[in-house]
PDB file of C-alpha atoms in Angstrom:
ATOM      1  CA  MET A   1       0.000   0.000   0.000  1.00 37.00           C
ATOM      2  CA  THR A   2       1.350   3.423  -0.884  1.00 45.00           C
ATOM      3  CA  ARG A   3       0.968   5.490   2.255  1.00 48.00           C
ATOM      4  CA  TRP A   4       1.987   8.627   0.343  1.00 47.00           C
ATOM      5  CA  LEU A   5      -1.514   8.670  -1.140  1.00 50.00           C
ATOM      6  CA  VAL A   6      -3.011   8.651   2.369  1.00 49.00           C
ATOM      7  CA  LEU A   7      -1.065  11.833   3.061  1.00 52.00           C
ATOM      8  CA  MET A   8      -2.123  13.387  -0.250  1.00 53.00           C
ATOM      9  CA  VAL A   9      -5.793  12.647   0.358  1.00 51.00           C
ATOM     10  CA  SER A  10      -5.645  13.794   3.955  1.00 48.00           C
ATOM     11  CA  CYS A  11      -4.042  17.111   3.084  1.00 49.00           C
ATOM     12  CA  LEU A  12      -6.039  17.907  -0.059  1.00 47.00           C
ATOM     13  CA  GLY A  13      -9.377  16.322   0.746  1.00 42.00           C
ATOM     14  CA  ILE A  14      -9.732  17.102   4.451  1.00 39.00           C
ATOM     15  CA  ARG A  15      -8.869  20.511   5.869  1.00 40.00           C
ATOM     16  CA  THR A  16      -7.147  20.580   9.262  1.00 36.00           C
ATOM     17  CA  ALA A  17      -6.590  23.928  10.946  1.00 38.00           C
ATOM     18  CA  HIS A  18      -3.659  25.123  13.010  1.00 40.00           C
ATOM     19  CA  ALA A  19      -3.051  28.081  15.325  1.00 37.00           C
ATOM     20  CA  ASP A  20      -2.575  30.834  12.731  1.00 42.00           C
ATOM     21  CA  ASP A  21      -5.047  29.437  10.166  1.00 42.00           C
ATOM     22  CA  PRO A  22      -8.496  28.842  11.691  1.00 43.00           C
ATOM     23  CA  ALA A  23     -10.392  27.805   8.547  1.00 46.00           C
ATOM     24  CA  TYR A  24     -11.734  24.250   8.266  1.00 53.00           C
ATOM     25  CA  LEU A  25     -12.998  22.493   5.185  1.00 60.00           C
ATOM     26  CA  CYS A  26     -16.233  20.596   5.810  1.00 72.00           C
ATOM     27  CA  LYS A  27     -19.127  19.199   3.846  1.00 77.00           C
ATOM     28  CA  GLN A  28     -22.376  18.460   5.625  1.00 82.00           C
ATOM     29  CA  ALA A  29     -23.270  14.847   4.988  1.00 83.00           C
ATOM     30  CA  PRO A  30     -26.814  14.004   3.775  1.00 88.00           C
ATOM     31  CA  PRO A  31     -28.916  12.231   6.437  1.00 88.00           C
ATOM     32  CA  ASP A  32     -28.852   8.925   4.523  1.00 89.00           C
ATOM     33  CA  MET A  33     -25.121   8.912   3.786  1.00 88.00           C
ATOM     34  CA  LYS A  34     -23.157   5.968   5.202  1.00 86.00           C
ATOM     35  CA  LEU A  35     -19.947   6.942   6.997  1.00 84.00           C
ATOM     36  CA  THR A  36     -17.077   4.586   7.770  1.00 80.00           C
ATOM     37  CA  ALA A  37     -14.251   5.413  10.168  1.00 78.00           C
ATOM     38  CA  SER A  38     -11.526   3.672  12.130  1.00 73.00           C
ATOM     39  CA  PHE A  39      -9.707   5.273  15.046  1.00 75.00           C
ATOM     40  CA  SER A  40      -6.238   4.660  16.401  1.00 71.00           C
ATOM     41  CA  PRO A  41      -5.965   3.567  20.041  1.00 72.00           C
ATOM     42  CA  GLN A  42      -6.075   6.510  22.448  1.00 76.00           C
ATOM     43  CA  VAL A  43      -7.446   8.986  19.905  1.00 81.00           C
ATOM     44  CA  SER A  44      -7.426  12.542  21.229  1.00 82.00           C
ATOM     45  CA  LEU A  45     -10.539  14.605  21.820  1.00 86.00           C
ATOM     46  CA  GLN A  46      -9.308  17.217  19.339  1.00 82.00           C
ATOM     47  CA  ASP A  47      -8.873  14.613  16.580  1.00 82.00           C
ATOM     48  CA  LEU A  48     -12.322  13.206  17.294  1.00 85.00           C
ATOM     49  CA  ALA A  49     -13.855  16.695  17.226  1.00 86.00           C
ATOM     50  CA  THR A  50     -12.170  17.398  13.876  1.00 84.00           C
ATOM     51  CA  TRP A  51     -13.718  14.216  12.475  1.00 85.00           C
ATOM     52  CA  VAL A  52     -17.195  15.284  13.599  1.00 89.00           C
ATOM     53  CA  LEU A  53     -16.713  18.782  12.222  1.00 86.00           C
ATOM     54  CA  GLY A  54     -15.846  17.314   8.814  1.00 84.00           C
ATOM     55  CA  PHE A  55     -19.283  15.770   8.254  1.00 86.00           C
ATOM     56  CA  SER A  56     -21.477  18.034  10.435  1.00 90.00           C
ATOM     57  CA  CYS A  57     -20.032  21.513   9.692  1.00 88.00           C
ATOM     58  CA  LYS A  58     -20.905  22.508  13.264  1.00 89.00           C
ATOM     59  CA  ASN A  59     -18.803  24.884  15.330  1.00 90.00           C
ATOM     60  CA  ILE A  60     -17.092  22.981  18.141  1.00 89.00           C
ATOM     61  CA  VAL A  61     -16.059  24.631  21.401  1.00 89.00           C
ATOM     62  CA  ILE A  62     -13.874  22.724  23.882  1.00 86.00           C
ATOM     63  CA  ALA A  63     -13.690  24.428  27.255  1.00 84.00           C
ATOM     64  CA  ASN A  64     -10.190  25.311  28.442  1.00 79.00           C
ATOM     65  CA  ASP A  65     -10.443  23.205  31.602  1.00 78.00           C
ATOM     66  CA  VAL A  66     -11.301  20.176  29.427  1.00 80.00           C
ATOM     67  CA  ALA A  67      -8.036  20.569  27.511  1.00 67.00           C
ATOM     68  CA  LYS A  68      -6.111  20.376  30.792  1.00 66.00           C
ATOM     69  CA  HIS A  69      -7.329  16.806  31.268  1.00 65.00           C
ATOM     70  CA  ALA A  70      -5.569  15.733  28.029  1.00 58.00           C
ATOM     71  CA  THR A  71      -8.576  13.488  27.331  1.00 70.00           C
ATOM     72  CA  LYS A  72      -7.958  10.438  25.131  1.00 79.00           C
ATOM     73  CA  MET A  73     -10.204   7.488  24.373  1.00 82.00           C
ATOM     74  CA  THR A  74     -10.391   4.208  22.470  1.00 84.00           C
ATOM     75  CA  ILE A  75     -13.256   3.760  20.007  1.00 86.00           C
ATOM     76  CA  MET A  76     -14.127   0.699  17.907  1.00 85.00           C
ATOM     77  CA  ALA A  77     -16.680   1.282  15.145  1.00 82.00           C
ATOM     78  CA  PRO A  78     -16.931  -1.793  12.883  1.00 80.00           C
ATOM     79  CA  LYS A  79     -20.077  -0.780  10.979  1.00 84.00           C
ATOM     80  CA  GLN A  80     -21.092   2.008   8.655  1.00 87.00           C
ATOM     81  CA  MET A  81     -23.050   4.830  10.280  1.00 90.00           C
ATOM     82  CA  THR A  82     -25.446   7.547   9.258  1.00 91.00           C
ATOM     83  CA  PRO A  83     -24.391  11.083  10.260  1.00 90.00           C
ATOM     84  CA  LYS A  84     -26.889  10.924  13.142  1.00 92.00           C
ATOM     85  CA  GLN A  85     -25.394   7.659  14.392  1.00 93.00           C
ATOM     86  CA  ALA A  86     -21.850   9.016  13.990  1.00 91.00           C
ATOM     87  CA  MET A  87     -22.782  12.090  16.021  1.00 93.00           C
ATOM     88  CA  GLN A  88     -24.269   9.888  18.748  1.00 93.00           C
ATOM     89  CA  LEU A  89     -21.063   7.814  18.772  1.00 92.00           C
ATOM     90  CA  PHE A  90     -19.111  11.035  19.321  1.00 91.00           C
ATOM     91  CA  VAL A  91     -21.394  12.117  22.172  1.00 92.00           C
ATOM     92  CA  ASP A  92     -21.289   8.682  23.829  1.00 92.00           C
ATOM     93  CA  ALA A  93     -17.502   8.474  23.587  1.00 89.00           C
ATOM     94  CA  VAL A  94     -16.960  11.940  25.038  1.00 89.00           C
ATOM     95  CA  GLU A  95     -19.482  11.548  27.833  1.00 88.00           C
ATOM     96  CA  ALA A  96     -18.029   8.133  28.746  1.00 86.00           C
ATOM     97  CA  ASN A  97     -14.993  10.108  29.901  1.00 83.00           C
ATOM     98  CA  GLY A  98     -17.069  12.148  32.340  1.00 85.00           C
ATOM     99  CA  LEU A  99     -17.462  15.164  30.059  1.00 88.00           C
ATOM    100  CA  VAL A 100     -20.692  16.824  28.990  1.00 91.00           C
ATOM    101  CA  VAL A 101     -21.670  17.484  25.371  1.00 92.00           C
ATOM    102  CA  VAL A 102     -24.175  20.268  24.737  1.00 93.00           C
ATOM    103  CA  GLN A 103     -25.597  20.262  21.220  1.00 92.00           C
ATOM    104  CA  LYS A 104     -27.041  23.427  19.735  1.00 91.00           C
ATOM    105  CA  PRO A 105     -28.360  24.082  16.208  1.00 88.00           C
ATOM    106  CA  ASP A 106     -24.997  25.323  14.910  1.00 89.00           C
ATOM    107  CA  SER A 107     -22.545  24.443  17.658  1.00 92.00           C
ATOM    108  CA  ILE A 108     -21.298  21.715  19.981  1.00 93.00           C
ATOM    109  CA  LEU A 109     -19.977  22.640  23.443  1.00 92.00           C
ATOM    110  CA  ILE A 110     -17.795  20.213  25.369  1.00 91.00           C
ATOM    111  CA  LYS A 111     -17.269  20.940  29.067  1.00 89.00           C
ATOM    112  CA  LEU A 112     -16.354  19.203  32.306  1.00 86.00           C
ATOM    113  CA  GLY A 113     -18.962  16.958  33.889  1.00 84.00           C
ATOM    114  CA  PRO A 114     -20.259  17.681  37.379  1.00 80.00           C
ATOM    115  CA  ASN A 115     -18.090  14.988  38.975  1.00 71.00           C
ATOM    116  CA  MET A 116     -14.814  15.941  37.334  1.00 68.00           C
ATOM    117  CA  PRO A 117     -12.223  17.959  39.300  1.00 63.00           C
ATOM    118  CA  LYS A 118     -11.914  21.608  38.323  1.00 59.00           C
ATOM    119  CA  ASN A 119      -8.360  22.062  39.516  1.00 53.00           C
ATOM    120  CA  CYS A 120      -6.458  19.134  38.014  1.00 46.00           C
ATOM    121  CA  PRO A 121      -2.840  19.666  36.958  1.00 43.00           C
ATOM    122  CA  ASP A 122      -2.283  21.257  33.576  1.00 41.00           C
ATOM    123  CA  LEU A 123      -1.404  18.133  31.636  1.00 39.00           C
ATOM    124  CA  THR A 124      -1.002  20.098  28.411  1.00 40.00           C
ATOM    125  CA  ALA A 125       2.186  21.563  29.854  1.00 42.00           C
ATOM    126  CA  ALA A 126       3.759  18.149  30.483  1.00 42.00           C
ATOM    127  CA  PRO A 127       6.521  16.887  28.172  1.00 43.00           C
ATOM    128  CA  ARG A 128       5.125  15.452  24.964  1.00 43.00           C
ATOM    129  CA  GLN A 129       5.195  11.688  24.595  1.00 42.00           C
ATOM    130  CA  PRO A 130       5.358   9.673  21.380  1.00 41.00           C
ATOM    131  CA  LYS A 131       1.872   9.356  19.936  1.00 43.00           C
ATOM    132  CA  THR A 132       0.036   7.999  16.931  1.00 42.00           C
ATOM    133  CA  SER A 133      -2.028   9.893  14.404  1.00 43.00           C
ATOM    134  CA  GLY A 134      -5.707  10.217  15.314  1.00 42.00           C
ATOM    135  CA  VAL A 135      -8.319   9.256  12.701  1.00 41.00           C
ATOM    136  CA  ILE A 136      -7.388   6.613  10.138  1.00 39.00           C
ATOM    137  CA  PRO A 137      -9.674   6.066   7.095  1.00 39.00           C
ATOM    138  CA  LEU A 138     -10.708   2.494   6.449  1.00 35.00           C
ATOM    139  CA  GLY A 139      -9.426   1.021   3.220  1.00 37.00           C
ATOM    140  CA  GLY A 140      -8.514  -2.448   2.091  1.00 39.00           C
ATOM    141  CA  GLY A 141      -7.611  -3.682   5.569  1.00 41.00           C
ATOM    142  CA  THR A 142      -6.874  -1.757   8.733  1.00 40.00           C
ATOM    143  CA  PRO A 143      -3.806   0.511   8.488  1.00 42.00           C
ATOM    144  CA  THR A 144      -1.216   0.292  11.261  1.00 43.00           C
ATOM    145  CA  PRO A 145      -0.883   3.585  13.189  1.00 44.00           C
ATOM    146  CA  THR A 146       2.464   5.287  12.614  1.00 45.00           C
ATOM    147  CA  PRO A 147       4.270   6.434  15.783  1.00 47.00           C
ATOM    148  CA  ALA A 148       4.685  10.204  15.830  1.00 49.00           C
ATOM    149  CA  VAL A 149       8.181  11.659  15.952  1.00 52.00           C
ATOM    150  CA  ASP A 150       8.772  14.465  18.441  1.00 59.00           C
ATOM    151  CA  MET A 151      11.169  16.900  16.780  1.00 66.00           C
ATOM    152  CA  SER A 152      11.674  20.639  16.497  1.00 73.00           C
ATOM    153  CA  ASP A 153      10.268  22.623  13.569  1.00 72.00           C
ATOM    154  CA  GLU A 154      13.818  23.311  12.400  1.00 78.00           C
ATOM    155  CA  ASP A 155      14.807  19.636  12.422  1.00 80.00           C
ATOM    156  CA  TYR A 156      11.555  18.698  10.691  1.00 77.00           C
ATOM    157  CA  ALA A 157      12.149  21.249   7.929  1.00 80.00           C
ATOM    158  CA  LYS A 158      15.710  19.959   7.429  1.00 84.00           C
ATOM    159  CA  ALA A 159      14.452  16.374   7.180  1.00 85.00           C
ATOM    160  CA  MET A 160      11.863  17.385   4.594  1.00 85.00           C
ATOM    161  CA  ALA A 161      14.415  19.298   2.530  1.00 87.00           C
ATOM    162  CA  ALA A 162      16.749  16.298   2.580  1.00 90.00           C
ATOM    163  CA  GLY A 163      14.078  13.836   1.463  1.00 91.00           C
ATOM    164  CA  ILE A 164      12.340  15.855  -1.253  1.00 93.00           C
ATOM    165  CA  LYS A 165      14.150  16.417  -4.546  1.00 93.00           C
ATOM    166  CA  ARG A 166      12.900  18.910  -7.144  1.00 91.00           C
ATOM    167  CA  LEU A 167      13.975  17.585 -10.548  1.00 93.00           C
ATOM    168  CA  ASP A 168      12.447  20.563 -12.357  1.00 92.00           C
ATOM    169  CA  GLY A 169       9.429  22.842 -12.027  1.00 88.00           C
ATOM    170  CA  THR A 170       6.902  20.015 -12.273  1.00 93.00           C
ATOM    171  CA  HIS A 171       8.714  16.818 -11.266  1.00 95.00           C
ATOM    172  CA  VAL A 172       9.490  15.886  -7.657  1.00 94.00           C
ATOM    173  CA  GLU A 173      10.930  12.789  -6.027  1.00 94.00           C
ATOM    174  CA  ILE A 174      10.281  11.979  -2.365  1.00 90.00           C
ATOM    175  CA  THR A 175      11.952   9.207  -0.389  1.00 90.00           C
ATOM    176  CA  ARG A 176      10.001   6.508   1.427  1.00 84.00           C
ATOM    177  CA  ALA A 177      11.591   7.556   4.720  1.00 85.00           C
ATOM    178  CA  THR A 178      10.276  11.090   4.210  1.00 83.00           C
ATOM    179  CA  VAL A 179       6.776   9.781   3.526  1.00 78.00           C
ATOM    180  CA  ASP A 180       6.953   7.804   6.779  1.00 76.00           C
ATOM    181  CA  LEU A 181       8.010  10.954   8.646  1.00 78.00           C
ATOM    182  CA  LEU A 182       5.126  12.922   7.126  1.00 74.00           C
ATOM    183  CA  LEU A 183       2.627  10.264   8.144  1.00 66.00           C
ATOM    184  CA  ALA A 184       4.061  10.209  11.661  1.00 68.00           C
ATOM    185  CA  ASN A 185       3.472  13.968  11.935  1.00 68.00           C
ATOM    186  CA  PRO A 186       0.249  14.634   9.974  1.00 61.00           C
ATOM    187  CA  MET A 187      -0.349  18.043  11.567  1.00 65.00           C
ATOM    188  CA  GLU A 188       2.936  19.312  10.118  1.00 67.00           C
ATOM    189  CA  ALA A 189       1.632  18.619   6.622  1.00 66.00           C
ATOM    190  CA  THR A 190      -1.231  21.065   7.147  1.00 65.00           C
ATOM    191  CA  LYS A 191       1.080  23.988   7.866  1.00 70.00           C
ATOM    192  CA  GLY A 192       2.237  26.414   5.243  1.00 71.00           C
ATOM    193  CA  ALA A 193      -0.935  26.498   3.130  1.00 78.00           C
ATOM    194  CA  ARG A 194      -4.721  26.829   3.187  1.00 80.00           C
ATOM    195  CA  VAL A 195      -6.930  24.500   1.155  1.00 77.00           C
ATOM    196  CA  VAL A 196     -10.513  25.522   0.325  1.00 78.00           C
ATOM    197  CA  PRO A 197     -13.095  24.354  -2.233  1.00 78.00           C
ATOM    198  CA  ALA A 198     -12.845  26.018  -5.656  1.00 81.00           C
ATOM    199  CA  MET A 199     -16.324  26.970  -6.861  1.00 80.00           C
ATOM    200  CA  THR A 200     -17.467  27.254 -10.477  1.00 79.00           C
ATOM    201  CA  GLY A 201     -21.113  27.986 -11.225  1.00 78.00           C
ATOM    202  CA  GLY A 202     -22.064  27.204  -7.648  1.00 75.00           C
ATOM    203  CA  LYS A 203     -20.412  23.776  -7.725  1.00 79.00           C
ATOM    204  CA  VAL A 204     -17.136  22.517  -6.276  1.00 78.00           C
ATOM    205  CA  ASP A 205     -14.613  22.260  -9.101  1.00 82.00           C
ATOM    206  CA  GLY A 206     -11.398  21.326  -7.336  1.00 83.00           C
ATOM    207  CA  LEU A 207      -9.429  22.535  -4.351  1.00 83.00           C
ATOM    208  CA  LYS A 208      -7.825  25.984  -4.183  1.00 86.00           C
ATOM    209  CA  MET A 209      -4.515  26.461  -2.355  1.00 87.00           C
ATOM    210  CA  TYR A 210      -3.642  29.758  -0.689  1.00 84.00           C
ATOM    211  CA  GLY A 211      -0.912  31.154   1.511  1.00 84.00           C
ATOM    212  CA  ILE A 212       1.764  28.655   0.497  1.00 86.00           C
ATOM    213  CA  ARG A 213       4.803  29.682   2.482  1.00 82.00           C
ATOM    214  CA  PRO A 214       8.312  29.621   1.032  1.00 82.00           C
ATOM    215  CA  GLY A 215      10.175  26.580   2.308  1.00 82.00           C
ATOM    216  CA  SER A 216       6.975  24.815   3.401  1.00 84.00           C
ATOM    217  CA  LEU A 217       6.159  21.218   2.469  1.00 85.00           C
ATOM    218  CA  TRP A 218       3.775  22.384  -0.245  1.00 87.00           C
ATOM    219  CA  ALA A 219       6.379  24.665  -1.807  1.00 89.00           C
ATOM    220  CA  MET A 220       8.936  21.835  -1.775  1.00 90.00           C
ATOM    221  CA  LEU A 221       6.436  19.597  -3.565  1.00 90.00           C
ATOM    222  CA  GLY A 222       6.037  22.145  -6.351  1.00 92.00           C
ATOM    223  CA  PHE A 223       2.703  23.755  -5.451  1.00 92.00           C
ATOM    224  CA  ALA A 224       2.281  27.510  -5.785  1.00 91.00           C
ATOM    225  CA  ASN A 225      -0.030  30.060  -4.195  1.00 90.00           C
ATOM    226  CA  GLY A 226      -3.364  30.146  -6.056  1.00 91.00           C
ATOM    227  CA  ASP A 227      -3.089  26.641  -7.561  1.00 93.00           C
ATOM    228  CA  THR A 228      -6.397  24.838  -8.080  1.00 91.00           C
ATOM    229  CA  VAL A 229      -6.026  21.065  -7.817  1.00 90.00           C
ATOM    230  CA  LYS A 230      -8.343  19.276 -10.230  1.00 90.00           C
ATOM    231  CA  THR A 231      -7.376  15.597 -10.245  1.00 89.00           C
ATOM    232  CA  VAL A 232      -4.832  13.044  -9.043  1.00 87.00           C
ATOM    233  CA  ASN A 233      -4.025  10.449 -11.706  1.00 88.00           C
ATOM    234  CA  GLY A 234      -7.194  11.514 -13.499  1.00 88.00           C
ATOM    235  CA  LEU A 235      -9.467  11.146 -10.462  1.00 85.00           C
ATOM    236  CA  ARG A 236     -11.166  14.144  -8.909  1.00 83.00           C
ATOM    237  CA  ILE A 237     -10.698  15.198  -5.280  1.00 74.00           C
ATOM    238  CA  ASP A 238     -13.520  17.563  -4.344  1.00 68.00           C
ATOM    239  CA  ASN A 239     -14.038  16.650  -0.693  1.00 62.00           C
ATOM    240  CA  ALA A 240     -13.302  14.026   1.944  1.00 55.00           C
ATOM    241  CA  GLU A 241     -15.596  11.434   0.379  1.00 59.00           C
ATOM    242  CA  THR A 242     -14.075  11.634  -3.119  1.00 62.00           C
ATOM    243  CA  GLY A 243     -10.643  11.809  -1.520  1.00 62.00           C
ATOM    244  CA  LEU A 244     -11.157   8.447   0.169  1.00 61.00           C
ATOM    245  CA  ASP A 245     -12.427   7.020  -3.112  1.00 65.00           C
ATOM    246  CA  VAL A 246      -9.226   8.149  -4.805  1.00 67.00           C
ATOM    247  CA  TYR A 247      -7.250   6.490  -2.024  1.00 63.00           C
ATOM    248  CA  GLN A 248      -9.017   3.197  -2.646  1.00 64.00           C
ATOM    249  CA  LYS A 249      -8.299   3.314  -6.385  1.00 66.00           C
ATOM    250  CA  LEU A 250      -4.705   4.534  -6.280  1.00 65.00           C
ATOM    251  CA  ARG A 251      -3.313   3.122  -3.048  1.00 63.00           C
ATOM    252  CA  SER A 252      -0.815   0.847  -4.851  1.00 68.00           C
ATOM    253  CA  GLU A 253       0.629   3.622  -7.034  1.00 77.00           C
ATOM    254  CA  LYS A 254       4.059   5.161  -6.580  1.00 85.00           C
ATOM    255  CA  ARG A 255       3.691   7.887  -9.194  1.00 89.00           C
ATOM    256  CA  PHE A 256       1.066  10.623  -8.877  1.00 88.00           C
ATOM    257  CA  GLU A 257       0.164  13.103 -11.557  1.00 93.00           C
ATOM    258  CA  VAL A 258      -1.592  16.081  -9.986  1.00 92.00           C
ATOM    259  CA  ALA A 259      -3.496  18.092 -12.572  1.00 94.00           C
ATOM    260  CA  LEU A 260      -4.020  21.694 -11.542  1.00 94.00           C
ATOM    261  CA  VAL A 261      -4.693  25.152 -12.911  1.00 94.00           C
ATOM    262  CA  ARG A 262      -2.056  27.829 -12.302  1.00 94.00           C
ATOM    263  CA  GLY A 263      -2.561  31.372 -13.520  1.00 92.00           C
ATOM    264  CA  GLY A 264      -5.361  30.198 -15.803  1.00 92.00           C
ATOM    265  CA  LYS A 265      -3.186  27.552 -17.472  1.00 95.00           C
ATOM    266  CA  PRO A 266      -3.139  23.763 -16.937  1.00 96.00           C
ATOM    267  CA  VAL A 267      -0.105  22.319 -15.138  1.00 96.00           C
ATOM    268  CA  VAL A 268       0.691  18.730 -14.184  1.00 96.00           C
ATOM    269  CA  LEU A 269       2.868  18.030 -11.136  1.00 95.00           C
ATOM    270  CA  VAL A 270       4.460  14.585 -11.115  1.00 95.00           C
ATOM    271  CA  LEU A 271       5.265  13.233  -7.626  1.00 90.00           C
ATOM    272  CA  THR A 272       7.219   9.985  -7.411  1.00 92.00           C
ATOM    273  CA  VAL A 273       7.919   7.942  -4.284  1.00 88.00           C
ATOM    274  CA  LYS A 274      11.386   6.360  -4.418  1.00 86.00           C
TER     275      LYS A 274
END
């Protein structure tokens, strides 16, 4: 299985926000849609909330004192779910940890339950421990969680630069070790760019990339500010659902042709895993 495609789908098809970029990409799922998800052991509350946001498009507020508990949980969901069932799974999982979930028409509030201590130590300030990535999409078999690597931003950037080789303006080679490092630190891949739906005639027609920072992962891979991604190996990626479909079809590939529009002209980026 080519895990590079998992990264590509995750970054292009599902928007994850970070501190200086609060926008999320979501698509409200129809009531009869069937959702499938698999979670790594000890998934964090933040990862779980991001999953729910992706299909519900609801604002999610996690109280500050909840964050201090560093809440993690283990969830096993073997069957497909409707959005309503998936939301109930989220509520049940969170409340099983003693928290309270308050659902409003446009928002979800997560706060401490009445029996939880209000003055527990600030666990978010403790040294970070090795972890695994949070939500893992189901594919042909259950993927093995990749241990996260705790390293400084400077060391991470150096590792990326060493493992990504620009052959020319549209051809890039990336080593397998670099792909493994990216998958071990999925949040790093979301930095340095914003990804939003590109609309044409009121319909999603690709994914628009903004704010690509010089020296970021996206810049190293050959993307430029304002690029609109249309397809990967001829298959469209409009949202999380189509992204997972692309993953299923291309998971054994090692060469990815990303068709995009740049400055009104078509461009094809060729990414090869060595």
